[in-house]
Coordinates of C-alpha atoms in Angstrom, one line a residue:
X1 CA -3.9 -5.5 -142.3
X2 CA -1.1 -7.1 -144.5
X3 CA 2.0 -4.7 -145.6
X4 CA 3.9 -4.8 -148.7
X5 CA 7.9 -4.4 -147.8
X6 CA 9.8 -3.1 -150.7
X7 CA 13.7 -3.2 -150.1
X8 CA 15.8 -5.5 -147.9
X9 CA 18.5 -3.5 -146.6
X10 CA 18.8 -2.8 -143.1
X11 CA 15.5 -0.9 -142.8
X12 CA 13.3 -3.3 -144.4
X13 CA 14.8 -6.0 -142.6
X14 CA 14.3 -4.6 -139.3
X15 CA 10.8 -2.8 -140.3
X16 CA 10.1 -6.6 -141.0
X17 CA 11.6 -8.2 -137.9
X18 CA 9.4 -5.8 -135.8
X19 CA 5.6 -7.0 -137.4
X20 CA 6.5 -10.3 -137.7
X21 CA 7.5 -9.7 -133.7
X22 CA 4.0 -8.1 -133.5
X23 CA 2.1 -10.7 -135.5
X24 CA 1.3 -8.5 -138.9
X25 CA 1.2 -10.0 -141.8
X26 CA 3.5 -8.5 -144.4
X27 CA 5.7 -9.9 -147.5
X28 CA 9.2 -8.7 -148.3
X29 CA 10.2 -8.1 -151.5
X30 CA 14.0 -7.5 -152.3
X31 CA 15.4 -7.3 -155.9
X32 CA 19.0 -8.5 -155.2
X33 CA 19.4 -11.9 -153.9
X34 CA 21.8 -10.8 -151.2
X35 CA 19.6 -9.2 -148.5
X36 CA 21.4 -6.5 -146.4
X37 CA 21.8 -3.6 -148.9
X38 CA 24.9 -0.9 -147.8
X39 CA 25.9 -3.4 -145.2
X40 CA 28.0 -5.6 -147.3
X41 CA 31.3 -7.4 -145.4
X42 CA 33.9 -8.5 -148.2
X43 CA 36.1 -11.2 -147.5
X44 CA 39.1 -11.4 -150.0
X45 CA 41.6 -14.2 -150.9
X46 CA 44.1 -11.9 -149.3
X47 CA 43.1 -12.5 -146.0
X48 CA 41.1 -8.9 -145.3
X49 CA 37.8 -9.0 -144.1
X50 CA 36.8 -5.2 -145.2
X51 CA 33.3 -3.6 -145.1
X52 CA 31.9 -2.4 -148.5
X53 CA 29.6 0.0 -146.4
X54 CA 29.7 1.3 -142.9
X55 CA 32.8 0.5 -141.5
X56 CA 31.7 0.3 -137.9
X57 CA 28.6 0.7 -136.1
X58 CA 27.5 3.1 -132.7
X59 CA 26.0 0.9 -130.6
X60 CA 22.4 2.5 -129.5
X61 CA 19.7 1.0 -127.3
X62 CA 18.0 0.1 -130.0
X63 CA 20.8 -2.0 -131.9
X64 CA 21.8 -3.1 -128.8
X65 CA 18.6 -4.4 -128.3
X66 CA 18.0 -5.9 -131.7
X67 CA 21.3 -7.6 -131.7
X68 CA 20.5 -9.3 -128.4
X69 CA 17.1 -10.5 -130.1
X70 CA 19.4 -12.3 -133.1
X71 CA 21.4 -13.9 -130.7
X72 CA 24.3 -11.7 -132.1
X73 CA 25.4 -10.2 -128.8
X74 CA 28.3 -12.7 -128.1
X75 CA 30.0 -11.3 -131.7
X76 CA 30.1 -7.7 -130.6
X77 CA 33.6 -6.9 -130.7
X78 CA 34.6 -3.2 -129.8
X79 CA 37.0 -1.2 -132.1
X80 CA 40.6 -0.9 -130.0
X81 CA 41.1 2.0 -127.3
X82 CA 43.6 3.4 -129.6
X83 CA 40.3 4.9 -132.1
X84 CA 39.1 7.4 -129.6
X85 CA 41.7 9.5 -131.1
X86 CA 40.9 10.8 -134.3
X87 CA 43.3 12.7 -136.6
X88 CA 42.9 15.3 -139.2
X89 CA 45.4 17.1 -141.7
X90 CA 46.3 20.4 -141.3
X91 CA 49.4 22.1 -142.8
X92 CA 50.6 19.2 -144.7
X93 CA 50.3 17.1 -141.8
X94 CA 48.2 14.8 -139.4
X95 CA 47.0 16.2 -135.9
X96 CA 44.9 14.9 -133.4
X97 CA 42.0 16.5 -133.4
X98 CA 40.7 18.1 -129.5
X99 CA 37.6 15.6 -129.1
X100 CA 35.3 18.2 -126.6
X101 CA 35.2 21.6 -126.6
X102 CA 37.4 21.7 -123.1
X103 CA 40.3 20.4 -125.0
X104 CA 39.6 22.8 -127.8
X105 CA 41.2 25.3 -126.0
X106 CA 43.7 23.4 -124.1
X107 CA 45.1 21.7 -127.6
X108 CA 47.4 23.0 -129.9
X109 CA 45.3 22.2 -132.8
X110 CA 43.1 25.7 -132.9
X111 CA 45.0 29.2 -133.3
X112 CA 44.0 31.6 -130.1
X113 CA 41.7 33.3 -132.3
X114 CA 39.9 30.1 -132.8
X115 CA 39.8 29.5 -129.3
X116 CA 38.9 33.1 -128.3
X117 CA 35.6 32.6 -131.0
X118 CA 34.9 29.1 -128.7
X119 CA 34.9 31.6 -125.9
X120 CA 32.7 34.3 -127.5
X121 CA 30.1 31.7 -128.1
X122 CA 29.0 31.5 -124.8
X123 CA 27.2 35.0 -124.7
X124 CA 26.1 35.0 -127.6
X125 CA 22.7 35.3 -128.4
X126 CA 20.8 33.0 -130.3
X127 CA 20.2 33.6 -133.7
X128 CA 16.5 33.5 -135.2
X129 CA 15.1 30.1 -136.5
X130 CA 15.8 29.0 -140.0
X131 CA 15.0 26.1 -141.3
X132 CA 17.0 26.7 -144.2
X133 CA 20.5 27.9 -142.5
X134 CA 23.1 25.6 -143.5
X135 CA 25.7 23.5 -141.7
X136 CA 28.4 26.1 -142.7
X137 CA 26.8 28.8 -141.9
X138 CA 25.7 27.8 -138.5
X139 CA 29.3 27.1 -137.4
X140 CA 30.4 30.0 -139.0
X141 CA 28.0 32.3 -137.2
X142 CA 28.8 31.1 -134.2
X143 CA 32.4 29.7 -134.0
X144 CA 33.8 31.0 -136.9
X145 CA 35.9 29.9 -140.3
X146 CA 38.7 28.2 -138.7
X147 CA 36.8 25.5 -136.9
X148 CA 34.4 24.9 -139.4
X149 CA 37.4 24.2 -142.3
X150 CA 39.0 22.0 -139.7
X151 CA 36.4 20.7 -137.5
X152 CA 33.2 20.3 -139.6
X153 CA 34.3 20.0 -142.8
X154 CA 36.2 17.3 -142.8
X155 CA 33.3 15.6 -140.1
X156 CA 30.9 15.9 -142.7
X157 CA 32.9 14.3 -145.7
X158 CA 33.4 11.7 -143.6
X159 CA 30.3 10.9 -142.0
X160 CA 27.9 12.2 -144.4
X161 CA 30.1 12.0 -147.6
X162 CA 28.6 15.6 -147.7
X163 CA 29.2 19.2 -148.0
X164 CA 28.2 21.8 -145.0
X165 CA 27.7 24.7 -147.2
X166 CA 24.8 22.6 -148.6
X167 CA 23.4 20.7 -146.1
X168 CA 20.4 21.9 -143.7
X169 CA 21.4 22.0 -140.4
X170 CA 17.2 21.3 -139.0
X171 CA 18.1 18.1 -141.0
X172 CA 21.3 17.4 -140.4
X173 CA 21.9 18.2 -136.5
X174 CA 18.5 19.5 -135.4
X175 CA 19.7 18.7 -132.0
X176 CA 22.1 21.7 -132.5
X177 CA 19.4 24.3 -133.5
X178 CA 17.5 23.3 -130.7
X179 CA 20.2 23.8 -127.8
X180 CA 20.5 27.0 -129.3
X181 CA 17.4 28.0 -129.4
X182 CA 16.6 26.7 -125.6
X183 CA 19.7 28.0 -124.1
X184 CA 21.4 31.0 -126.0
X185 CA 24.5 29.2 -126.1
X186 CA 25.2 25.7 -128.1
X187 CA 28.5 24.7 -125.8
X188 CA 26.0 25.8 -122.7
X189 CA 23.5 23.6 -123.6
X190 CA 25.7 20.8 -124.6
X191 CA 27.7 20.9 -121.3
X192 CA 23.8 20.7 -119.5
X193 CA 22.9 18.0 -121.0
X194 CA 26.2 16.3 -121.5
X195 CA 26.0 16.0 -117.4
X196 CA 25.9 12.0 -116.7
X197 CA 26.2 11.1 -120.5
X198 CA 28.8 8.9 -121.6
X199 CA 30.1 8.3 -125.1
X200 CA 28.8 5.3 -127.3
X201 CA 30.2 2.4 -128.0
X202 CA 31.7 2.3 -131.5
X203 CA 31.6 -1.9 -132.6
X204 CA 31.8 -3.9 -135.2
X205 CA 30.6 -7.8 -135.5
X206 CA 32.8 -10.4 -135.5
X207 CA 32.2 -12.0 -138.8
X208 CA 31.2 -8.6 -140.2
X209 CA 28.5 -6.2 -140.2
X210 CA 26.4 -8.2 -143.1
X211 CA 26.4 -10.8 -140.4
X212 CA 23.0 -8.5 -138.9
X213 CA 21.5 -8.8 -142.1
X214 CA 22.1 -12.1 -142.8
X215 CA 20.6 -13.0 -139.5
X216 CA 17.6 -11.0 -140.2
X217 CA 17.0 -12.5 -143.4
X218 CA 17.2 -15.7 -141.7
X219 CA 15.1 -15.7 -139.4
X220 CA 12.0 -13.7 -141.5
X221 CA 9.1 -15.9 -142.7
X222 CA 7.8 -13.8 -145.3
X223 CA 11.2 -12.7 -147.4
X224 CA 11.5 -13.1 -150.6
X225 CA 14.9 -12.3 -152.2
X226 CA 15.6 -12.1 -155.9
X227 CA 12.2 -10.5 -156.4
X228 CA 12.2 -7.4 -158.1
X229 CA 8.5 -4.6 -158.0
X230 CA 8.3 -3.8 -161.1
X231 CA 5.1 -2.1 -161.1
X232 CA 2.4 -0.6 -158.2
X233 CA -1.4 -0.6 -158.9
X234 CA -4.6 0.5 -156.4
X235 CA -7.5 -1.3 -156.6
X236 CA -10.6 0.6 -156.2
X237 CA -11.3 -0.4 -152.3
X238 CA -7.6 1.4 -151.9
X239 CA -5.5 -1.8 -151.8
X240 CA -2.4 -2.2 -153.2
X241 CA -1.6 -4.8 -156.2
X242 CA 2.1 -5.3 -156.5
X243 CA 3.4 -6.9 -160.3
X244 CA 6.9 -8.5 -159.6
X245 CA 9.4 -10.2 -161.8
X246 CA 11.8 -13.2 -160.1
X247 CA 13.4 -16.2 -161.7
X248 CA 10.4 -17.6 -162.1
X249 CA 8.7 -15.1 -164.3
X250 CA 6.4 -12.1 -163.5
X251 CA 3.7 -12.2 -160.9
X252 CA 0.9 -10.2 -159.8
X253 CA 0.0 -10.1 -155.8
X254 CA -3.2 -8.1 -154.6
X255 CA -5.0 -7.4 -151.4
X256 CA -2.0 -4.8 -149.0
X257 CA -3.4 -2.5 -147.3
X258 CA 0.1 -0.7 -146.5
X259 CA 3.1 -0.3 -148.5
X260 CA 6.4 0.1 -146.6
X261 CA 9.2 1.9 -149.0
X262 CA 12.1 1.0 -148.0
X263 CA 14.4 2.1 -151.4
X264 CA 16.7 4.6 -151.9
X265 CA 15.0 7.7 -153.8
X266 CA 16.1 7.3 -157.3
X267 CA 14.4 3.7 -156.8
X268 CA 11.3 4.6 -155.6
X269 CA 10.6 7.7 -157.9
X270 CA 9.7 5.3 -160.9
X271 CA 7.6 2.8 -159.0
X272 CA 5.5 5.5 -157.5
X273 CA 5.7 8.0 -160.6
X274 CA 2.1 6.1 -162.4
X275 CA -0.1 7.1 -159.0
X276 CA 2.1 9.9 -157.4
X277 CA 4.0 11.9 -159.9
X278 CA 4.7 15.0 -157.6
X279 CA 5.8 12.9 -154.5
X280 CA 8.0 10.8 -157.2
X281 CA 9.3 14.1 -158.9
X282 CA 10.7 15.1 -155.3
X283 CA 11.7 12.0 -154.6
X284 CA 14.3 11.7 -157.6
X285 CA 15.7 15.4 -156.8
X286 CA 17.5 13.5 -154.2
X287 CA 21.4 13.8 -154.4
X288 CA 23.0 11.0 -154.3
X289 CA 27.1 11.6 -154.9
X290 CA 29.2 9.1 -156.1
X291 CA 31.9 7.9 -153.6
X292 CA 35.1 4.6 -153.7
X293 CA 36.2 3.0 -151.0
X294 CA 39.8 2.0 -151.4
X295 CA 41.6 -0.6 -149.8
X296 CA 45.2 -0.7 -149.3
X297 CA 47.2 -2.9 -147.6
X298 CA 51.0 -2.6 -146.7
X299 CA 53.8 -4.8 -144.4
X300 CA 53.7 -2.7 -141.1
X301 CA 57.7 -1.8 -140.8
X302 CA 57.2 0.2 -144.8
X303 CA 54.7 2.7 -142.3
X304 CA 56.4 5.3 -140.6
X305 CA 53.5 6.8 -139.2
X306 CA 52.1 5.2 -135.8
X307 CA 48.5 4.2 -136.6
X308 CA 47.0 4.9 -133.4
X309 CA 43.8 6.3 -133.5
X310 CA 40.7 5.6 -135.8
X311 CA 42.0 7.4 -139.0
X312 CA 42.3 11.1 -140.4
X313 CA 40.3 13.1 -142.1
X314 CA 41.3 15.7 -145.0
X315 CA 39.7 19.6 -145.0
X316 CA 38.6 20.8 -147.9
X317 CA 41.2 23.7 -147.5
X318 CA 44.5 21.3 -147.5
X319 CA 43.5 20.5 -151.4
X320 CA 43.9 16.6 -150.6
X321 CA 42.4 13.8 -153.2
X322 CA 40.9 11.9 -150.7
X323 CA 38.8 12.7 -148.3
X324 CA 40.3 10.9 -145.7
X325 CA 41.2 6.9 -144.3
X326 CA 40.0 4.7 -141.6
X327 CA 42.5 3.3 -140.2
X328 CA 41.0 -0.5 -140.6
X329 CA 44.1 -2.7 -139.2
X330 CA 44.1 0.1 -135.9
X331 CA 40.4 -0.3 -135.2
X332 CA 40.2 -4.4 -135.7
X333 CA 43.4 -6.0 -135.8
X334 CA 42.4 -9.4 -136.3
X335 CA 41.2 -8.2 -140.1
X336 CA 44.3 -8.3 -141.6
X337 CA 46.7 -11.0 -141.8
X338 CA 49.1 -10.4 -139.0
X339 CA 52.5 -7.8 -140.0
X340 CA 50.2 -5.4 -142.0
X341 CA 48.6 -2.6 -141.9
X342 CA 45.1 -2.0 -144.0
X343 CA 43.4 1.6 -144.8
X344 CA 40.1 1.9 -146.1
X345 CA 40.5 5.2 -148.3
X346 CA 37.1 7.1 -149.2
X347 CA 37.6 9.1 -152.6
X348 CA 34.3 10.7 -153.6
X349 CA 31.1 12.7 -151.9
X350 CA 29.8 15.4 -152.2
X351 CA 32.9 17.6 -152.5
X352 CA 35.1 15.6 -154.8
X353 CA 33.2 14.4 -157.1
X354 CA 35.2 13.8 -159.9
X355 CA 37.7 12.0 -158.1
X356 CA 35.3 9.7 -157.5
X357 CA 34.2 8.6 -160.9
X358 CA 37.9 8.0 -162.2
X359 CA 38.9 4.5 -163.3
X360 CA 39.7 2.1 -160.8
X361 CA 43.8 2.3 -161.3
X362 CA 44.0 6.1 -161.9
X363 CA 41.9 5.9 -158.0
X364 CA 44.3 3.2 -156.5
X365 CA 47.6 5.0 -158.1
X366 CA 46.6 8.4 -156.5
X367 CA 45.7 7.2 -153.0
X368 CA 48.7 5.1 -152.5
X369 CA 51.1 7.9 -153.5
X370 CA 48.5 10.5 -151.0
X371 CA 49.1 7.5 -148.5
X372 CA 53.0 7.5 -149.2
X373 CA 53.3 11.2 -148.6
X374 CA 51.1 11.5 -145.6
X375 CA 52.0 7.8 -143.6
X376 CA 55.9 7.9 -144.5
X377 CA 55.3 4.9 -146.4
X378 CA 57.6 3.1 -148.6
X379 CA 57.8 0.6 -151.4
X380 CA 54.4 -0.6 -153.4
X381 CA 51.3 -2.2 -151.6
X382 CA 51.0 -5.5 -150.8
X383 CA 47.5 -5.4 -152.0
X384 CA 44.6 -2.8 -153.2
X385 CA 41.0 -3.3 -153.9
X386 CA 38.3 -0.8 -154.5
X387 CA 34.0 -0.6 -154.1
X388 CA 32.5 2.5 -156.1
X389 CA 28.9 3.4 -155.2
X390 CA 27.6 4.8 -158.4
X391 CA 24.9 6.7 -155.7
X392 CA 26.6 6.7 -152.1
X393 CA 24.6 8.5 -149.3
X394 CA 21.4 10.7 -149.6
X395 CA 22.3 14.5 -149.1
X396 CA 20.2 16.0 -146.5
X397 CA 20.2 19.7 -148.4
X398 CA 17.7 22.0 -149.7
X399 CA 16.5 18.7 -151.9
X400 CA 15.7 16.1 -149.3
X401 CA 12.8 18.9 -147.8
X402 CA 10.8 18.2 -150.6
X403 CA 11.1 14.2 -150.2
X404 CA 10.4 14.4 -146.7
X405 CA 7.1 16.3 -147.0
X406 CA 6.2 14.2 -150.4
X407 CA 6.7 10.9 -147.2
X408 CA 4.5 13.1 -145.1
X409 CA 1.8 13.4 -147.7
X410 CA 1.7 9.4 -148.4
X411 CA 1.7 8.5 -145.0
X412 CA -2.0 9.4 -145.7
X413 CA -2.7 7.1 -148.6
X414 CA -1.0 4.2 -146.4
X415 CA 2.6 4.5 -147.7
X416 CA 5.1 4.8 -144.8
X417 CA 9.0 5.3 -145.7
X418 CA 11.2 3.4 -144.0
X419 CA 14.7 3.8 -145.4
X420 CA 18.3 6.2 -144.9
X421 CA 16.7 9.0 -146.1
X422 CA 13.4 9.4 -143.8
X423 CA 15.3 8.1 -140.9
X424 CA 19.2 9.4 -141.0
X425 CA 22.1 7.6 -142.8
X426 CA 23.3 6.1 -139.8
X427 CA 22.5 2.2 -139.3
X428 CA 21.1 3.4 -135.7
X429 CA 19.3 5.8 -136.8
X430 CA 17.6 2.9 -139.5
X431 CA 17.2 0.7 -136.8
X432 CA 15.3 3.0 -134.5
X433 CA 12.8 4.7 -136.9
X434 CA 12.0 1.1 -138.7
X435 CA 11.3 -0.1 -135.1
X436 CA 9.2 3.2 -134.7
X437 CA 6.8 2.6 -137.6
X438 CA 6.4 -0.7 -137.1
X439 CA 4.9 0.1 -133.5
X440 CA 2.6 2.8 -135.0
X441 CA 1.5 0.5 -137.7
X442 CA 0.7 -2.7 -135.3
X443 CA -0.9 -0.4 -133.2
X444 CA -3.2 -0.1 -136.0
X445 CA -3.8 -4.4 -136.4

C-alpha cells in the first residue's frame, strides 16, 4: 500500500501524521509552500498576532490528544472566563445571549411567547424524518420564529458563515434530528444526555493556531510543499500516476494504490473531472461564499462598551453590515499591545454576500462606523487590516448531498476524502475523521 496525499491543510496533515504513525507509506503533495491551509496566524508590525482563519479552537479528545503527540500541550492557552458570555444584537443593541435552555426562560432576552414555545416543545411530538428539512425550518417547527431570528441565525453566520433556510439539518446538526427522533422532545433528550457532560474547552495556541501545522509539517517525512497535482492518471493494474509541477519543473510519480483528497471542492473537481466527471460535476456544485475578516484596533478608554464576553453576533433581522465580531483583545489579551482593544469583524457568508466582495476601504470604512455605533466608540482606529476568502467555508445545503455520495462512490475505486467538507468545518471535526480514515486504511496494510 502507498497513498497519494493531495492538500496540506489541517486534514492532510493529520491524515499524514496518523500512517506515518502506523508505518504506511504515503507522499504529501501541497501546492502552496506554506503547509496549514485555513489555519493561518498573522503577525503584523503593529504588534497583533490575529488568526486569518479559525479564531479559536474547541479542544476534543482527539486534538487534545494530537497536540500532546507534537509536544504542543505546554502552548495551550485557554480563552479568558470573561468569553463564556456571548452577545447578540437585538433592537439596536447588544444582549447577552441565555447560554442553555434553563436560562432561556429565566433571561430577559426572549419575549414570554418565546418562552411559552420553549415550553410547548416538550410535548411535542416528533415530526417525521426528512433528510431534506432545513435548519430553519427545524427550529421553526419546533421553537418558533423568534428564536430562530435571534438564536440560530446569527449561530449559523457565525459559525458556519451560513444560512439556516438553506442548510440541511441531517448535515448540519444530525445530532438534533436524532434526539428528536429518540425522544419526542429535543430539550428532553438534550437534558438526558447533557447529565454529567461538561462544556469544552475553547483554546487557542500560544504562538498561534498555524503553530499545529507547522509542527505537523515538521515532523512528516514524506511532505512535499510547493508541489502542485496537476494531473491524475490510472494505470491499467488500478494504480494511480500522479503528474506534478514544483520549482523544479513537472514530474510524473506512478505506483499509489490510494489517493487521499484532501482539497476543497472547486479544487478537486478538475483533477478528478478526466476519470470521474459525475463525482467532479457534484463536487464543483459546492457553495463556497465569499467572506472578510476585519481587524480593527482601537486605544481602550475611545470604547464605551465593556468587552466582556467572546463577541456579538448580528440577526439577519437587525439589517446590520456585518455579521458580527470576536472580541479578539477579550478572549487573548496578550495579542494586542497593551491599552487596546482589537475586533476581528466577519463581513461576508452566505447571507451577505455582497458586502463581502466590496473593496478593502469601502469594507474597513463601514465596519468601523458599525463598530462606532454599536461599541460607543470614538475617534479613528489606531489600526485596520483585512483577509478576504475569495471561497470561505463549504455550505452544508441541498448541494453538499450530492458530493458526499459522489465521496461514497470513490471510496470504492480507492479514493478516500479527507477534507472540511466530508468531515465538518470545524478543525475538531478535521482532526477526528482524518484520524478515522487513516485507522481504516492501515487496517488494510
Amino acid at each position: 500500500m502507498k497513498i497519494a496525499i493531495i492538500g496540506g491543510g489541517i486534514s492532510g496533515l493529520t491524515f499524514a501524521w496518523y500512517l506515518q504513525k502506523a508505518g504506511v507509506a504515503y507522499d504529501l503533495f501541497e501546492a502552496d509552500p506554506r503547509p496549514g491551509g485555513n489555519l493561518h496566524s498573522w503577525t503584523t508590525p503593529e504588534g497583533y498576532l490575529l488568526e486569518v482563519g479559525p479564531n479559536s479552537l474547541q479542544l476534543s479528545p482527539e486534538l487534545e490528544e494530537l497536540l500532546a503527540d507534537l509536544g504542543l500541550t505546554d502552548q495551550i492557552q485557554d480563552a479568558a472566563a470573561v468569553s463564556q458570555q456571548r452577545y447578540v444584537l437585538r433592537a439596536g443593541h447588544y444582549q447577552v445571549l441565555p447560554g442553555s435552555p434553563p436560562a432561556l426562560l429565566t433571561n430577559g432576552f426572549f419575549s414570554l411567547k418565546a418562552k411559552w414555545q420553549l415550553l410547548k416543545e416538550l410535548r411535542l411530538p416528533a415530526g417525521p424524518s426528512d433528510t431534506n428539512e432545513t435548519v430553519a425550518h427545524f427550529f421553526r417547527r419546533r421553537f418558533g420564529s423568534e428564536i430562530l431570528d435571534y438564536a440560530i441565525n446569527p449561530f449559523m453566520a457565525g459559525i458556519y458563515a451560513g444560512d439556516p433556510e438553506r442548510l440541511l439539518l441531517h448535515k448540519t446538526f444530525p445530532q438534533l434530528a436524532a434526539l428528536e427522533q429518540e425522544h419526542g422532545s429535543v430539550l428532553r433528550g438534550l437534558a438526558k444526555k447533557g447529565k454529567g457532560a461538561g462544556r469544552r474547552r475553547i483554546v487557542t495556541l500560544s504562538k498561534g493556531l498555524q503553530t499545529l501545522t507547522d509542527t505537523l509539517a515538521a515532523r512528516l517525512t514524506h511532505y512535499q510543499p510547493g508541489t502542485a497535482v496537476k494531473a491524475i492518471f490510472r494505470a491499467t493494474d488500478g494504480t494511480y500516476q500522479l503528474e506534478l509541477a514544483s520549482p523544479q519543473g513537472l514530474a510524473a510519480v506512478p505506483g499509489y494504490t490510494h489517493l487521499a483528497l484532501a482539497l476543497p471542492t472547486y479544487a478537486l473537481a478538475p483533477l478528478l473531472e478526466p476519470l470521474f466527471p459525475q463525482a467532479a460535476g457534484a463536487l464543483a456544485a459546492v457553495h463556497y461564499p465569499p467572506m472578510s475578516a476585519v481587524y480593527s484596533a482601537y486605544d481602550r478608554a475611545a470604547v464605551t462598551h465593556p468587552l466582556n464576553g467572546f463577541g456579538a453576533l448580528h440577526p439577519k433581522v437587525e439589517g446590520a453590515y456585518a455579521a458580527g465580531s470576536i472580541w479578539t483583545s477579550a478572549i487573548y489579551p496578550q495579542r494586542v499591545p497593551a491599552g487596546q482593544v482589537l475586533f476581528t469583524t466577519f463581513v461576508g457568508g452566505a447571507q451577505y454576500e455582497a458586502a463581502a466582495t466590496e473593496p478593502e476601504d469601502v469594507q474597513k470604512a463601514a465596519v468601523h462606523a458599525e463598530l462606532s455605533k454599536f461599541y460607543g466608540i470614538s475617534g479613528a482606529p489606531r489600526w485596520q487590516g483585512r483577509y478576504f476568502w475569495a471561497r470561505s467555508i463549504p455550505q452544508f445545503d441541498e448541494r453538499i448531498v450530492g458530493a458526499h455520495a459522489a465521496a461514497a462512490t470513490l471510496e470504492a475505486e480507492n479514493i478516500w476524502s479527507v477534507a472540511n467538507w466530508r468531515a465538518g468545518v470545524g478543525v475538531p471535526d478535521c482532526v477526528r475523521h482524518a484520524r478515522q480514515v487513516a485507522s481504516t486504511l492501515s487496517a488494510e496494510k
